[in-house]
Short mmCIF file of C-alpha atoms and ligand atoms in Angstrom, two decimals:
data_model
loop_
_atom_site.label_atom_id
_atom_site.label_comp_id
_atom_site.label_asym_id
_atom_site.label_seq_id
_atom_site.Cartn_x
_atom_site.Cartn_y
_atom_site.Cartn_z
CA MET A 81 -27.23 23.34 -23.66
CA THR A 82 -27.70 19.92 -21.54
CA LEU A 83 -25.27 17.37 -21.21
CA ARG A 84 -26.33 13.46 -20.74
CA LEU A 85 -24.39 10.80 -19.67
CA ARG A 86 -24.70 8.34 -22.40
CA LYS A 87 -25.83 4.57 -21.66
CA GLY A 88 -23.18 2.39 -21.47
CA SER A 89 -20.50 5.50 -20.68
CA THR A 90 -18.20 4.20 -17.93
CA ARG A 91 -17.59 5.19 -14.19
CA GLU A 92 -14.04 5.33 -12.91
CA LYS A 93 -12.05 2.70 -11.80
CA ASN A 94 -10.13 4.34 -8.74
CA GLN A 95 -8.03 2.18 -6.49
CA SER A 96 -7.28 3.53 -3.36
CA PHE A 97 -6.85 2.35 0.23
CA VAL A 98 -9.33 2.91 3.07
CA ARG A 99 -7.27 2.15 6.40
CA GLN A 100 -9.44 3.16 8.86
CA SER A 101 -10.78 0.55 11.47
CA LYS A 102 -13.93 3.04 12.11
CA PRO A 103 -17.16 1.53 10.37
CA PHE A 104 -17.24 2.20 6.98
CA ILE A 105 -20.86 2.28 6.36
CA LEU A 106 -20.37 5.37 8.38
CA GLY A 107 -18.26 6.81 6.14
CA LEU A 108 -20.39 6.16 3.00
CA LEU A 109 -23.01 7.36 4.01
CA CYS A 110 -21.28 10.62 4.99
CA SER A 111 -19.53 10.80 1.58
CA ALA A 112 -23.38 10.15 0.07
CA LEU A 113 -24.14 13.49 1.99
CA ALA A 114 -21.16 15.28 0.53
CA LEU A 115 -21.58 14.42 -2.63
CA GLY A 116 -25.51 15.45 -2.59
CA GLY A 117 -26.88 12.19 -2.92
CA GLY A 118 -24.45 10.74 -5.46
CA LEU A 119 -24.09 7.70 -3.48
CA ALA A 120 -27.47 6.22 -3.35
CA ILE A 121 -27.77 3.61 -0.49
CA ALA A 122 -30.18 0.74 -0.63
CA ASN A 123 -33.20 1.37 -2.62
CA THR A 124 -32.98 4.75 -3.28
CA HIS A 125 -34.14 5.07 -6.86
CA SER A 126 -32.66 1.31 -7.46
CA LYS A 127 -34.64 1.11 -10.81
CA GLU A 128 -33.32 4.42 -12.69
CA VAL A 129 -29.80 3.70 -11.09
CA THR A 130 -29.62 0.12 -12.88
CA SER A 131 -30.87 1.56 -15.84
CA ASP A 132 -28.35 3.99 -16.31
CA THR A 133 -25.43 1.90 -16.05
CA GLY A 134 -25.70 -1.05 -13.67
CA LEU A 135 -23.13 -0.37 -11.80
CA ARG A 136 -23.25 -1.36 -8.26
CA PHE A 137 -21.31 -0.52 -5.00
CA ILE A 138 -20.26 -3.41 -3.46
CA GLN A 139 -17.71 -4.56 -0.90
CA ILE A 140 -16.07 -7.98 -1.46
CA ALA A 141 -13.62 -9.92 1.17
CA ALA A 142 -10.01 -9.65 0.06
CA LYS A 143 -7.47 -9.32 2.82
CA ASN A 144 -3.65 -8.67 1.11
CA LYS A 145 -2.35 -7.34 -2.07
CA GLU A 146 -2.56 -10.94 -3.90
CA GLU A 147 -6.31 -10.97 -3.32
CA ARG A 148 -6.85 -7.13 -4.47
CA SER A 149 -4.85 -7.67 -7.34
CA ALA A 150 -7.09 -10.71 -8.47
CA VAL A 151 -10.27 -8.71 -7.45
CA ALA A 152 -8.70 -6.08 -10.11
CA GLN A 153 -8.31 -8.34 -12.78
CA THR A 154 -12.24 -9.07 -12.74
CA GLY A 155 -12.44 -5.52 -14.64
CA VAL A 156 -13.79 -4.13 -11.43
CA SER A 157 -12.27 -0.39 -9.73
CA ILE A 158 -11.47 -0.60 -6.52
CA GLU A 159 -12.60 2.42 -4.93
CA ALA A 160 -11.42 1.83 -1.38
CA VAL A 161 -9.29 -0.74 0.46
CA ARG A 162 -9.77 -2.08 4.08
CA SER A 163 -7.49 -4.60 5.60
CA ASP A 164 -10.21 -7.07 5.12
CA SER A 165 -11.99 -6.30 2.28
CA VAL A 166 -12.60 -3.99 -0.56
CA TRP A 167 -15.17 -1.59 -2.56
CA VAL A 168 -15.92 -1.96 -5.61
CA PHE A 169 -17.93 0.36 -8.51
CA ALA A 170 -19.05 -3.21 -10.62
CA ASN A 171 -21.63 -4.27 -13.48
CA SER A 172 -23.86 -7.70 -13.24
CA LYS A 173 -21.05 -9.37 -15.18
CA GLN A 174 -18.49 -8.43 -13.35
CA ILE A 175 -20.33 -9.26 -9.98
CA SER A 176 -21.07 -12.89 -11.48
CA ARG A 177 -17.18 -13.13 -12.36
CA LEU A 178 -16.26 -12.58 -9.09
CA LYS A 179 -18.57 -14.87 -7.35
CA GLU A 180 -17.45 -17.32 -10.07
CA ARG A 181 -14.07 -16.97 -8.81
CA GLY A 182 -15.03 -17.17 -5.21
CA PHE A 183 -15.01 -13.95 -4.25
CA HIS A 184 -17.62 -13.04 -1.03
CA VAL A 185 -19.46 -10.23 -1.68
CA LEU A 186 -20.06 -8.42 1.87
CA GLY A 187 -22.22 -6.13 0.74
CA ASN A 188 -24.19 -4.25 -2.44
CA PHE A 189 -25.86 -0.95 -2.99
CA ASP A 190 -26.94 1.13 -5.72
CA TYR A 191 -24.88 3.67 -6.97
CA LYS A 192 -26.59 6.80 -8.71
CA THR A 193 -24.58 7.69 -11.41
CA SER A 194 -26.61 9.69 -14.01
CA ARG A 195 -27.11 13.37 -13.66
CA GLY A 196 -28.73 14.07 -17.28
CA GLY A 197 -30.63 16.51 -18.22
CA HIS A 198 -28.70 19.24 -16.07
CA GLU A 199 -27.54 22.58 -17.50
CA THR A 200 -23.83 22.04 -18.26
CA LEU A 201 -22.26 24.39 -15.72
CA PHE A 202 -18.68 23.83 -15.86
CA ASP A 203 -17.64 24.68 -12.43
CA PHE A 204 -17.53 23.15 -8.82
CA PRO A 205 -20.49 23.29 -6.72
CA SER A 206 -20.91 26.34 -4.55
CA GLY A 207 -19.76 24.76 -1.63
CA ASP A 208 -16.54 23.96 -3.12
CA SER A 209 -15.82 26.82 -5.25
CA LYS A 210 -12.23 27.09 -3.90
CA PHE A 211 -11.40 24.74 -6.48
CA HIS A 212 -10.16 25.57 -9.66
CA ASN A 213 -11.69 24.79 -12.97
CA TYR A 214 -9.96 25.33 -16.00
CA ASP A 215 -10.54 28.59 -16.63
CA ARG A 216 -9.37 29.64 -13.24
CA MET A 217 -6.41 27.20 -13.05
CA THR A 218 -5.58 28.78 -16.82
CA GLN A 219 -6.11 32.29 -15.24
CA GLU A 220 -3.80 31.87 -12.50
CA LEU A 221 -1.04 30.58 -14.37
CA HIS A 222 -1.24 33.21 -16.77
CA ALA A 223 -0.56 35.84 -13.91
CA LEU A 224 2.13 33.97 -12.20
CA GLN A 225 3.53 34.45 -15.79
CA SER A 226 2.98 37.88 -16.16
CA GLU A 227 3.82 39.07 -12.77
CA ASN A 228 7.29 37.08 -12.45
CA PRO A 229 8.38 37.34 -15.95
CA ASP A 230 12.15 36.79 -14.66
CA LEU A 231 11.46 33.56 -13.05
CA VAL A 232 8.43 32.08 -14.43
CA SER A 233 7.08 31.26 -18.23
CA LEU A 234 3.99 29.43 -19.30
CA THR A 235 4.30 26.99 -22.09
CA SER A 236 1.49 24.46 -23.15
CA ILE A 237 3.14 20.70 -23.95
CA GLY A 238 -0.05 19.97 -25.63
CA LYS A 239 -3.57 19.72 -26.28
CA SER A 240 -5.94 17.22 -24.84
CA LEU A 241 -8.23 15.45 -27.02
CA GLU A 242 -11.02 18.21 -26.87
CA GLY A 243 -8.41 20.77 -27.62
CA ARG A 244 -7.41 22.05 -24.55
CA ASN A 245 -4.09 23.47 -23.85
CA ILE A 246 -2.01 21.02 -21.58
CA TRP A 247 -0.13 24.32 -19.51
CA ALA A 248 3.33 23.73 -18.01
CA ILE A 249 4.39 26.17 -15.56
CA HIS A 250 8.38 26.76 -15.87
CA PHE A 251 10.67 27.90 -12.81
CA ASN A 252 14.32 28.57 -14.22
CA THR A 253 16.42 32.31 -13.22
CA SER A 254 18.24 32.34 -16.62
CA LYS A 255 16.41 33.90 -18.65
CA ASP A 256 17.68 31.96 -21.79
CA ALA A 257 16.44 29.06 -19.94
CA LEU A 258 12.86 30.22 -19.60
CA SER A 259 12.80 31.33 -23.65
CA GLN A 260 14.22 28.14 -24.91
CA ASN A 261 12.31 25.64 -22.35
CA VAL A 262 15.20 24.11 -21.80
CA SER A 263 18.45 24.18 -19.19
CA ASN A 264 21.18 22.61 -17.89
CA LYS A 265 20.32 22.55 -14.44
CA PRO A 266 18.82 19.39 -12.40
CA GLY A 267 15.57 19.21 -13.06
CA ILE A 268 12.27 18.28 -11.41
CA VAL A 269 8.39 18.26 -12.78
CA TYR A 270 5.04 17.71 -10.35
CA MET A 271 1.88 16.75 -11.96
CA GLY A 272 -1.64 16.66 -11.19
CA ASN A 273 -4.56 15.40 -12.18
CA HIS A 274 -4.19 12.95 -14.38
CA HIS A 275 -7.55 11.45 -12.98
CA ALA A 276 -10.50 13.35 -13.59
CA ARG A 277 -12.14 13.42 -10.07
CA GLU A 278 -8.92 14.06 -8.03
CA HIS A 279 -8.88 17.64 -7.78
CA VAL A 280 -7.28 17.84 -5.01
CA SER A 281 -4.31 16.46 -6.99
CA LEU A 282 -4.41 20.05 -9.17
CA GLU A 283 -4.56 22.41 -6.04
CA ILE A 284 -1.53 21.34 -4.68
CA PRO A 285 0.77 21.41 -7.41
CA LEU A 286 -0.70 24.91 -8.17
CA MET A 287 -0.43 25.78 -4.70
CA LEU A 288 3.09 24.37 -5.02
CA ALA A 289 3.84 26.93 -8.22
CA LYS A 290 2.16 30.08 -5.88
CA HIS A 291 4.40 29.22 -3.33
CA LEU A 292 7.40 29.29 -5.18
CA VAL A 293 6.46 32.98 -6.75
CA ASP A 294 5.49 34.29 -3.50
CA HIS A 295 8.74 33.05 -1.24
CA LYS A 296 11.21 33.43 -4.33
CA ASN A 297 13.47 35.84 -2.07
CA ASP A 298 13.53 33.63 0.99
CA PRO A 299 16.47 32.73 1.48
CA GLN A 300 15.81 28.91 1.12
CA ILE A 301 13.48 28.90 -2.25
CA ALA A 302 16.05 31.52 -3.98
CA GLN A 303 18.96 29.30 -3.41
CA LEU A 304 16.47 26.51 -4.63
CA LEU A 305 15.04 28.19 -7.80
CA GLU A 306 19.00 29.31 -8.45
CA ASN A 307 20.01 25.70 -8.73
CA ARG A 308 17.06 23.71 -10.57
CA ASP A 309 15.16 23.60 -13.42
CA VAL A 310 11.26 23.18 -12.00
CA TRP A 311 8.35 22.35 -14.36
CA ILE A 312 4.78 21.95 -12.88
CA ILE A 313 1.90 20.55 -14.87
CA PRO A 314 -0.92 20.89 -12.52
CA MET A 315 -3.99 19.40 -14.80
CA VAL A 316 -2.93 16.53 -17.51
CA ASN A 317 -6.34 15.52 -18.04
CA PRO A 318 -8.46 19.06 -18.58
CA ASP A 319 -11.34 17.13 -20.19
CA GLY A 320 -11.52 14.73 -17.66
CA ALA A 321 -11.75 17.32 -15.15
CA GLU A 322 -14.40 19.30 -16.58
CA PHE A 323 -16.37 16.76 -17.25
CA ASP A 324 -16.45 15.74 -13.97
CA ILE A 325 -17.97 19.25 -12.79
CA SER A 326 -19.78 19.82 -15.85
CA THR A 327 -23.47 19.44 -14.06
CA GLY A 328 -23.05 21.41 -11.35
CA SER A 329 -23.15 17.42 -9.31
CA TYR A 330 -20.06 15.37 -9.52
CA GLN A 331 -19.59 12.93 -12.02
CA TRP A 332 -17.42 10.52 -10.00
CA TRP A 333 -15.22 10.64 -13.79
CA ARG A 334 -11.76 9.01 -13.87
CA LYS A 335 -10.73 8.80 -17.50
CA ASN A 336 -10.32 11.10 -20.24
CA ARG A 337 -12.83 11.88 -22.64
CA ARG A 338 -12.09 9.53 -25.74
CA PRO A 339 -15.19 8.36 -27.58
CA ASN A 340 -14.46 4.60 -28.09
CA GLY A 341 -16.34 4.05 -30.62
CA ASP A 342 -18.97 1.92 -28.93
CA GLY A 343 -20.60 4.32 -26.88
CA THR A 344 -18.39 4.51 -23.94
CA PHE A 345 -15.77 7.34 -23.25
CA GLY A 346 -12.58 7.50 -22.00
CA VAL A 347 -8.97 5.88 -21.55
CA ASP A 348 -7.66 5.52 -18.08
CA LEU A 349 -4.17 7.53 -19.03
CA ASN A 350 -2.58 5.90 -15.77
CA ARG A 351 -2.81 2.83 -17.84
CA ASN A 352 -1.95 4.55 -20.93
CA TYR A 353 2.05 4.70 -20.30
CA SER A 354 4.12 2.08 -22.39
CA TYR A 355 6.20 0.87 -20.32
CA GLU A 356 5.12 -3.06 -19.48
CA TRP A 357 1.79 -1.30 -20.76
CA GLY A 358 -1.23 -4.42 -20.55
CA THR A 359 0.01 -6.63 -18.33
CA GLY A 360 -1.74 -6.68 -15.72
CA GLY A 361 -4.19 -4.55 -13.40
CA SER A 362 -5.17 -2.98 -16.45
CA GLU A 363 -8.92 -3.70 -18.64
CA THR A 364 -9.19 -4.31 -22.56
CA ASP A 365 -12.98 -3.55 -21.78
CA THR A 366 -13.55 -0.20 -23.15
CA SER A 367 -16.59 0.15 -20.32
CA SER A 368 -13.67 -0.44 -17.43
CA GLU A 369 -12.60 2.56 -15.60
CA THR A 370 -9.21 0.98 -16.15
CA TYR A 371 -9.64 0.98 -19.88
CA LEU A 372 -5.88 0.80 -21.00
CA GLY A 373 -6.52 2.14 -24.71
CA THR A 374 -5.95 0.71 -27.88
CA ASN A 375 -2.39 1.30 -28.06
CA PRO A 376 0.80 2.76 -24.94
CA PHE A 377 0.51 6.36 -25.51
CA SER A 378 -2.89 6.18 -27.63
CA GLU A 379 -3.89 9.44 -25.74
CA PRO A 380 -3.01 13.27 -26.66
CA GLU A 381 -2.78 13.71 -22.90
CA THR A 382 -0.04 10.97 -22.35
CA GLN A 383 1.60 11.20 -25.63
CA ALA A 384 1.57 14.94 -24.44
CA VAL A 385 3.47 14.44 -21.01
CA ARG A 386 5.88 11.45 -22.86
CA ASP A 387 7.22 14.30 -25.20
CA PHE A 388 7.75 16.46 -22.75
CA VAL A 389 9.27 13.99 -20.32
CA ARG A 390 11.72 13.15 -23.19
CA GLY A 391 12.25 16.00 -24.42
CA HIS A 392 13.83 17.27 -21.23
CA LEU A 393 16.80 14.82 -20.20
CA ASN A 394 17.87 16.98 -17.34
CA LEU A 395 14.84 16.02 -15.04
CA LYS A 396 16.03 13.70 -12.18
CA VAL A 397 12.48 13.44 -9.86
CA LEU A 398 9.17 13.41 -10.96
CA LEU A 399 6.12 13.82 -8.52
CA SER A 400 2.34 12.86 -9.57
CA PHE A 401 0.02 13.24 -7.34
CA HIS A 402 -3.39 11.78 -7.50
CA THR A 403 -6.00 11.31 -4.09
CA PHE A 404 -6.59 9.94 -2.11
CA SER A 405 -5.22 7.38 0.73
CA GLU A 406 -2.37 8.95 1.78
CA LEU A 407 0.50 6.85 0.30
CA ILE A 408 3.68 7.37 -0.95
CA LEU A 409 3.82 5.53 -3.78
CA TYR A 410 7.27 4.15 -5.84
CA PRO A 411 8.05 1.76 -8.63
CA TRP A 412 6.83 -0.95 -9.55
CA GLY A 413 3.84 -1.07 -10.17
CA TYR A 414 3.27 -3.83 -12.60
CA THR A 415 4.97 -6.72 -10.73
CA TYR A 416 5.86 -7.26 -6.97
CA ASP A 417 9.32 -7.47 -7.62
CA GLY A 418 11.41 -5.11 -6.20
CA ILE A 419 13.78 -2.52 -8.14
CA SER A 420 16.92 -4.71 -8.95
CA LYS A 421 19.45 -1.88 -8.57
CA THR A 422 20.08 -1.83 -5.66
CA LYS A 423 21.35 1.67 -4.99
CA ASP A 424 18.57 2.49 -6.72
CA GLN A 425 15.85 0.79 -4.52
CA GLU A 426 17.82 1.71 -1.25
CA THR A 427 17.11 5.13 -2.45
CA TYR A 428 13.50 5.29 -3.37
CA LYS A 429 12.94 3.80 0.33
CA ARG A 430 15.29 6.76 2.03
CA MET A 431 13.43 9.16 -0.08
CA ALA A 432 9.73 7.80 0.61
CA THR A 433 10.34 7.49 4.46
CA THR A 434 12.18 10.80 4.97
CA MET A 435 9.07 12.18 3.27
CA ALA A 436 6.84 10.26 5.30
CA GLN A 437 7.81 12.10 8.13
CA TRP A 438 6.64 14.97 7.43
CA ASN A 439 3.57 14.04 5.52
CA HIS A 440 2.77 10.92 7.73
CA TYR A 441 1.82 9.17 4.81
CA THR A 442 2.55 5.50 4.08
CA PRO A 443 5.63 4.52 1.87
CA GLN A 444 5.87 1.81 -0.08
CA GLN A 445 6.16 -0.18 -3.26
CA SER A 446 3.09 0.82 -5.37
CA SER A 447 2.26 -3.00 -6.29
CA ALA A 448 1.59 -3.26 -2.57
CA LEU A 449 -1.56 -1.37 -3.55
CA TYR A 450 -2.48 -3.37 -6.07
CA ILE A 451 -0.72 -4.32 -9.50
CA ALA A 452 -1.21 -1.95 -12.26
CA SER A 453 0.59 -1.63 -15.82
CA GLY A 454 0.84 1.85 -17.60
CA ASP A 455 1.49 4.17 -15.01
CA THR A 456 3.37 7.39 -15.30
CA THR A 457 5.91 6.17 -12.82
CA ASP A 458 7.03 2.91 -13.81
CA TRP A 459 7.02 4.59 -17.39
CA SER A 460 9.37 7.35 -16.50
CA TYR A 461 11.46 5.07 -14.07
CA GLY A 462 11.61 2.26 -16.66
CA GLU A 463 12.41 4.33 -19.38
CA LEU A 464 14.50 7.01 -18.39
CA GLY A 465 15.67 6.30 -15.44
CA ILE A 466 14.05 9.19 -13.45
CA PHE A 467 12.93 9.37 -9.50
CA SER A 468 9.70 9.31 -9.56
CA PHE A 469 6.82 8.80 -7.36
CA THR A 470 3.07 9.01 -6.89
CA PHE A 471 1.34 10.56 -3.63
CA GLU A 472 -2.23 9.83 -3.33
CA LEU A 473 -3.03 12.57 -1.27
CA SER A 474 -5.67 13.08 1.90
CA PRO A 475 -8.57 11.85 3.01
CA SER A 476 -6.74 8.63 4.01
CA GLY A 477 -10.19 7.54 3.57
CA MET A 478 -13.59 7.59 2.16
CA GLU A 479 -15.43 8.70 5.33
CA GLY A 480 -12.88 11.49 5.08
CA GLY A 481 -14.93 12.62 2.17
CA GLY A 482 -12.91 9.83 -0.60
CA PHE A 483 -12.27 11.92 -3.63
CA TYR A 484 -14.52 14.80 -2.64
CA PRO A 485 -13.37 15.40 0.58
CA GLY A 486 -14.68 19.53 0.47
CA GLN A 487 -12.63 22.39 -0.55
CA LYS A 488 -11.49 22.63 3.59
CA VAL A 489 -9.03 20.12 3.46
CA ILE A 490 -7.09 22.04 0.52
CA ASP A 491 -4.76 24.08 3.01
CA LYS A 492 -3.87 21.04 5.11
CA VAL A 493 -2.89 19.05 2.28
CA PHE A 494 -0.76 21.75 1.07
CA LYS A 495 0.98 22.30 4.53
CA ASP A 496 1.64 18.59 5.03
CA ASN A 497 3.21 17.98 1.35
CA LEU A 498 5.26 21.41 1.14
CA GLN A 499 8.18 19.89 2.93
CA PRO A 500 8.18 16.59 0.93
CA CYS A 501 7.85 18.68 -2.16
CA LEU A 502 11.01 20.91 -1.33
CA TYR A 503 12.97 17.77 -0.22
CA LEU A 504 11.99 16.74 -4.05
CA LEU A 505 13.42 19.98 -5.24
CA GLN A 506 16.79 19.55 -3.66
CA VAL A 507 17.43 16.11 -3.69
CA ALA A 508 16.77 16.22 -7.66
CA GLY A 509 20.46 17.13 -7.68
CA ASN A 510 21.75 13.75 -7.11
CA PRO A 511 19.14 11.43 -5.67
CA TYR A 512 21.68 8.87 -5.06
CA GLN A 513 23.02 11.92 -2.05
CA VAL A 514 19.72 10.83 0.24
CA LEU A 515 22.12 7.50 0.79
CA ASP A 516 25.16 9.76 2.55
CA SER A 517 24.91 9.24 6.07
CA GLY A 518 23.49 11.86 8.44
CA THR A 519 22.08 13.93 5.52
CA GLU A 520 18.56 12.50 6.24
CA ASN A 521 17.94 14.41 9.90
CA THR A 522 19.71 17.59 8.69
CA TRP A 523 16.87 17.88 6.12
CA LEU A 524 14.10 17.33 8.28
CA SER A 525 15.08 19.60 10.87
CA ASN A 526 16.06 22.35 8.20
CA TYR A 527 14.93 21.09 4.79
CA VAL A 528 17.24 23.12 2.63
CA GLN A 529 20.93 23.83 3.91
CA PRO A 530 22.58 26.39 2.03
CA GLY A 531 25.60 25.15 0.20
CA SER A 532 24.64 21.47 0.01
CA PHE A 533 23.51 21.67 -3.33
CA ALA A 534 24.48 19.08 -6.01
CA GLN A 535 25.31 21.39 -8.83
O1 LIG B 615 -4.85 3.58 -9.97
C1 LIG B 615 -4.15 4.28 -10.10
O2 LIG B 615 -4.34 4.81 -11.11
C2 LIG B 615 -3.64 4.94 -8.89
N1 LIG B 615 -4.43 4.95 -7.74
S1 LIG B 615 -5.90 6.02 -7.62
O3 LIG B 615 -6.73 6.00 -6.71
N2 LIG B 615 -5.20 7.70 -7.59
O4 LIG B 615 -6.51 5.54 -9.24
C3 LIG B 615 -2.32 3.96 -8.09
C4 LIG B 615 -1.39 3.81 -9.15
C5 LIG B 615 -0.55 2.92 -8.37
N3 LIG B 615 0.55 2.72 -9.16
C6 LIG B 615 0.47 1.00 -9.12
N4 LIG B 615 -0.27 0.58 -8.41
N5 LIG B 615 1.20 0.50 -10.16
ZN1 LIG B 616 -5.68 8.89 -9.33
#
C-alpha cells in the first residue's frame, strides 16, 4: 500500500520559540540533516517542492508578541521565534499578504514536504526506535494495567476520527474508584500529543505512568497515589501521530486527519476547544496549520477530552504537554489580559515559577508567546476553573532538533520534568495552598512532604 500526500494537504502550524542567539541557519541545517533531508535548503528540489505544496520556510522580522500575533493573523504557521524574528511556513498567497502588511522577509527557503510513493510503515525511523508508535504505546499501557490491577486501569475516553482508541490510564488506590472510573479524591490529568509531530510530548506522560508504577512503594509516591486520583492521556491525536510516521520519514504533521472536503486534511486540535473559540490566532482556511474546525469541539478527539474532563469534576489540575521551546504556559492564551481573579493569577504565577526552578523552562502567560484561541488550557480553566498548564518541552529551539530532536533527548526531558509533574500532583489537593508562605522552598528541597496533603 502506498500513501501520498494530497495536493494542498497542509503542513502544520506550529508556534514555538527559538530563544537562542546562535546563528539560526546552522540549526536549520542541522535540523535538515536530522530529518534526513526533510528541509531542503536553497534550490534543492525547488520545482518539485513548489508543485507539491507551495510552502516556503521564511524568516520574518517581528520583535515582540504584538508583531508575532500580527504575523500569525496572516494565516502562516509560526515555527520558531527569535528575539528579532520568526520562522514560518507560508504559501505564496500568505507571503504576499505578509508583504502587503509591511512585514520584512529576511530569508526564504524551500521546504520539501512530500514523501509520496513510500510504503506505509507506521513506525519511527530506525534511529528513533525508542519512540512509541500507537501500537507500542497501547501495549505498554495494557501491560501497566495487567501487572498492577490494584492500582491501574486502562480505559478509552473515545475514538479518534479514524477509529483509534484514545487511551486514558487511571491510577487510584481504591478498587471502586478504579472499576467505576470516578473518585472523590482530588484529581489531576496529564495529556500529550495533541499535535501529531510532537512525539516527545507522548513519551513524557508515558514515562510518568511507568514511573508511578515502578515507584508505587516509595513512601513519597505511595502517599501521593493514596491521596490523589491520577489520569494520564498520553496520545490525544493518534491519527495525526501515526500519519506523521507513516512513510519512514517524518511528515511534519500537526493536526488531526479530518478530511475537510476540499482536498485538505486536518483540524488543529489546540484551536478547537470552545472557550473564546475563533477569536484570534486561529484560521478559517482549511489548509491552514491552525485551522480551527467548523465548530468548537467539531473533532472527536477534542470531544473525547471535553467529555472526560467534564465528567470528572474532581480534577483540579491539568497539564498538556507540547513541544518545543522549554516554556511553562498558563492562561490566558486568547488575550493579553491577565486573569481577573487575582488569587488565581497569583496561584498560577507561583506554581509556574516554582516548577521553572526544576526544569529551568521560562514561565509565562500563553499569549506572551502569541495570541491563540481555542486551546486546551484556556478552555479547562475558563469553563471549569481547573488550574491548567501547557508545557512546551525541550529542545529550546530549532538547532536542538525542533520537533525531531532524536531519541537521545527523551531521558533528560523526563528527568527535567519529573519534579514539576509530582509537584502538580501534590498541589492538586488544593492549588491555592501554594500561596501559603514557606511551602515553596520546602517543596523544592523535598518535593513531597509527608502529611502536607490537602485531603
Ligand atoms: O500553538 C500552540 O498550539 C502551542 N504551541 S505548539 O508549538 N506546540 O503548537 C502553544 C499554545 C499556547 N497557547 C496560546 N498561545 N494560546
Ligand atoms: Zn503543540
